[in-house]
Coordinates of C-alpha atoms in Angstrom, one line a residue:
M1 CA 20.2 -12.4 -8.0
S2 CA 19.7 -15.1 -5.4
E3 CA 16.8 -15.0 -3.0
E4 CA 18.8 -13.8 0.0
E5 CA 20.3 -11.0 -2.0
Q6 CA 16.8 -9.7 -2.9
F7 CA 16.1 -8.5 0.7
K8 CA 17.9 -5.9 2.8
D9 CA 19.6 -6.7 6.0
L10 CA 17.2 -5.4 8.6
N11 CA 18.3 -4.1 12.0
P12 CA 16.5 -5.4 15.1
T13 CA 14.2 -2.4 15.3
W14 CA 12.8 -2.9 11.8
K15 CA 12.5 -6.6 12.4
V16 CA 10.2 -5.8 15.4
V17 CA 8.2 -3.4 13.2
L18 CA 7.8 -6.1 10.6
I19 CA 6.6 -8.6 13.2
V20 CA 4.2 -6.1 14.9
F21 CA 2.7 -4.9 11.5
S22 CA 2.2 -8.6 10.5
V23 CA 0.5 -9.5 13.8
L24 CA -1.8 -6.4 13.5
A25 CA -2.7 -7.2 9.9
L26 CA -3.5 -10.8 10.8
G27 CA -5.6 -9.6 13.7
L28 CA -7.5 -7.3 11.4
A29 CA -8.0 -10.1 8.9
V30 CA -9.5 -12.3 11.6
L31 CA -11.8 -9.5 12.7
Y32 CA -12.9 -8.8 9.2
I33 CA -13.3 -12.3 7.9
F34 CA -15.3 -13.5 10.9
L35 CA -17.3 -10.2 11.2
L36 CA -16.2 -9.7 14.8
K37 CA -17.1 -6.5 16.6
P38 CA -14.7 -6.3 19.6
F39 CA -15.2 -2.6 20.3
G40 CA -18.8 -2.4 19.2
F41 CA -18.2 -1.4 15.6
M42 CA -17.5 -3.1 12.4
L43 CA -14.5 -2.2 10.2
I44 CA -15.6 -0.7 6.9
E45 CA -14.4 -2.6 3.9
T46 CA -12.3 0.2 2.5
A47 CA -10.8 1.0 5.9
Y48 CA -9.7 -2.6 6.1
F49 CA -8.1 -2.5 2.7
Y50 CA -6.2 0.7 3.5
S51 CA -5.1 -0.8 6.8
L52 CA -3.6 -3.7 4.9
I53 CA -1.8 -1.3 2.6
A54 CA -0.5 0.6 5.6
F55 CA 0.8 -2.6 7.3
Y56 CA 2.2 -4.4 4.3
V57 CA 2.9 -2.1 1.3
S58 CA 4.8 0.4 3.4
L59 CA 7.2 -2.3 4.6
V60 CA 8.2 -3.0 1.0
F61 CA 10.3 0.2 1.1
I62 CA 12.2 -1.0 4.1
V63 CA 12.6 -4.7 3.1
F64 CA 13.4 -4.4 -0.6
P65 CA 16.1 -2.2 -2.1
A66 CA 15.3 0.2 -4.8
S67 CA 18.0 -1.2 -7.1
K68 CA 20.9 -3.7 -7.1
S69 CA 23.4 -0.9 -6.6
V70 CA 22.0 0.0 -3.1
P71 CA 24.0 -1.7 -0.3
R72 CA 22.0 -4.4 1.5
D73 CA 23.1 -3.2 4.9
K74 CA 22.0 0.4 4.5
T75 CA 18.5 1.9 4.1
P76 CA 18.6 5.1 2.2
W77 CA 16.8 8.2 3.5
Y78 CA 14.3 8.1 0.6
D79 CA 13.1 4.7 1.6
Y80 CA 12.3 6.0 5.1
L81 CA 10.4 8.9 3.4
L82 CA 8.5 6.5 1.2
F83 CA 7.7 4.2 4.1
F84 CA 6.2 7.1 6.2
F85 CA 4.4 8.6 3.3
C86 CA 2.7 5.3 2.4
L87 CA 2.0 4.5 6.1
G88 CA 0.5 8.0 6.7
T89 CA -1.5 8.2 3.6
S90 CA -3.0 4.7 4.1
I91 CA -3.9 5.5 7.7
Y92 CA -5.4 8.8 6.7
Y93 CA -7.7 7.0 4.1
A94 CA -8.5 4.2 6.7
F95 CA -9.7 6.8 9.2
M96 CA -11.6 8.8 6.5
A97 CA -13.4 5.7 5.1
F98 CA -16.7 6.6 6.7
D99 CA -16.5 10.2 5.4
I100 CA -15.6 8.9 1.9
I101 CA -18.8 6.9 1.8
Q102 CA -21.0 9.4 3.5
K103 CA -19.9 12.6 1.6
G104 CA -19.8 11.0 -1.8
W105 CA -16.1 11.2 -2.6
E106 CA -16.6 9.0 -5.6
F107 CA -18.2 11.9 -7.5
R108 CA -15.7 14.6 -6.6
A109 CA -13.0 14.2 -3.9
P110 CA -11.4 17.2 -2.2
L111 CA -8.0 18.3 -3.6
L112 CA -5.8 16.9 -0.8
P113 CA -7.2 13.4 -0.8
T114 CA -6.9 13.4 -4.6
L115 CA -3.3 14.3 -4.5
L116 CA -2.6 11.8 -1.7
G117 CA -4.4 9.1 -3.8
V118 CA -2.2 9.7 -6.8
G119 CA 0.9 9.6 -4.6
L120 CA -0.3 6.3 -3.1
W121 CA -1.0 4.9 -6.5
F122 CA 2.7 5.7 -7.5
L123 CA 3.9 4.1 -4.2
V124 CA 1.9 0.9 -4.8
L125 CA 3.4 0.6 -8.4
E126 CA 6.9 1.2 -7.0
A127 CA 6.3 -1.4 -4.3
V128 CA 5.2 -3.9 -6.9
R129 CA 8.3 -3.1 -9.0
R130 CA 10.6 -3.6 -6.0
A131 CA 9.0 -6.8 -4.9
T132 CA 8.3 -8.5 -8.2
G133 CA 9.9 -6.7 -11.1
L134 CA 9.2 -4.2 -13.8
V135 CA 7.0 -6.5 -15.9
L136 CA 4.3 -6.9 -13.3
A137 CA 4.5 -3.2 -12.4
G138 CA 3.9 -2.4 -16.1
V139 CA 0.9 -4.7 -16.2
C140 CA -0.5 -3.2 -13.1
G141 CA 0.0 0.3 -14.5
F142 CA -1.7 -0.6 -17.7
F143 CA -4.7 -2.1 -16.1
S144 CA -5.1 0.8 -13.7
F145 CA -5.6 3.0 -16.7
Y146 CA -7.7 0.5 -18.6
P147 CA -11.1 1.8 -17.3
L148 CA -10.3 5.2 -18.8
F149 CA -10.3 3.8 -22.4
A150 CA -12.3 0.6 -22.0
G151 CA -15.5 2.2 -23.3
S152 CA -13.9 2.7 -26.7
M153 CA -12.5 -0.9 -27.0
P154 CA -14.2 -3.3 -29.5
G155 CA -16.4 -6.2 -28.5
F156 CA -15.7 -8.2 -25.4
L157 CA -12.8 -5.8 -24.4
Q158 CA -15.3 -3.0 -23.7

């Protein structure tokens, strides 16, 4: 498959969304890297990362087709659904970043954020599969489970 066949043909509205999301993400990166506080507060690190997921990973479902059999000029309904779910979940986590730190979600998270997190994990793996291929998605899937069994690995793999 050639490089131009890898992407969908975007209509003008989605091209504008792509440009706006990219400008917002670059602006966030400048604020974060240079520790700027334009509104009197500093962006929490996890909020910054979830914002980048919202701005870039969600666009993968609009830009890259799910398979070669999907027409390049049409975006299926499920891609819109995946786009909005990824965008909404990432924005939810970005706004909840302070509560996650303050309330100790790393010990036991509430049920809804846990289910949303599992869904976001699947979406990130699907985005990696669409953008790069099945091999890298498999490697990412393997290493996301690695901490669960790393304690029983021998020697330096532990």
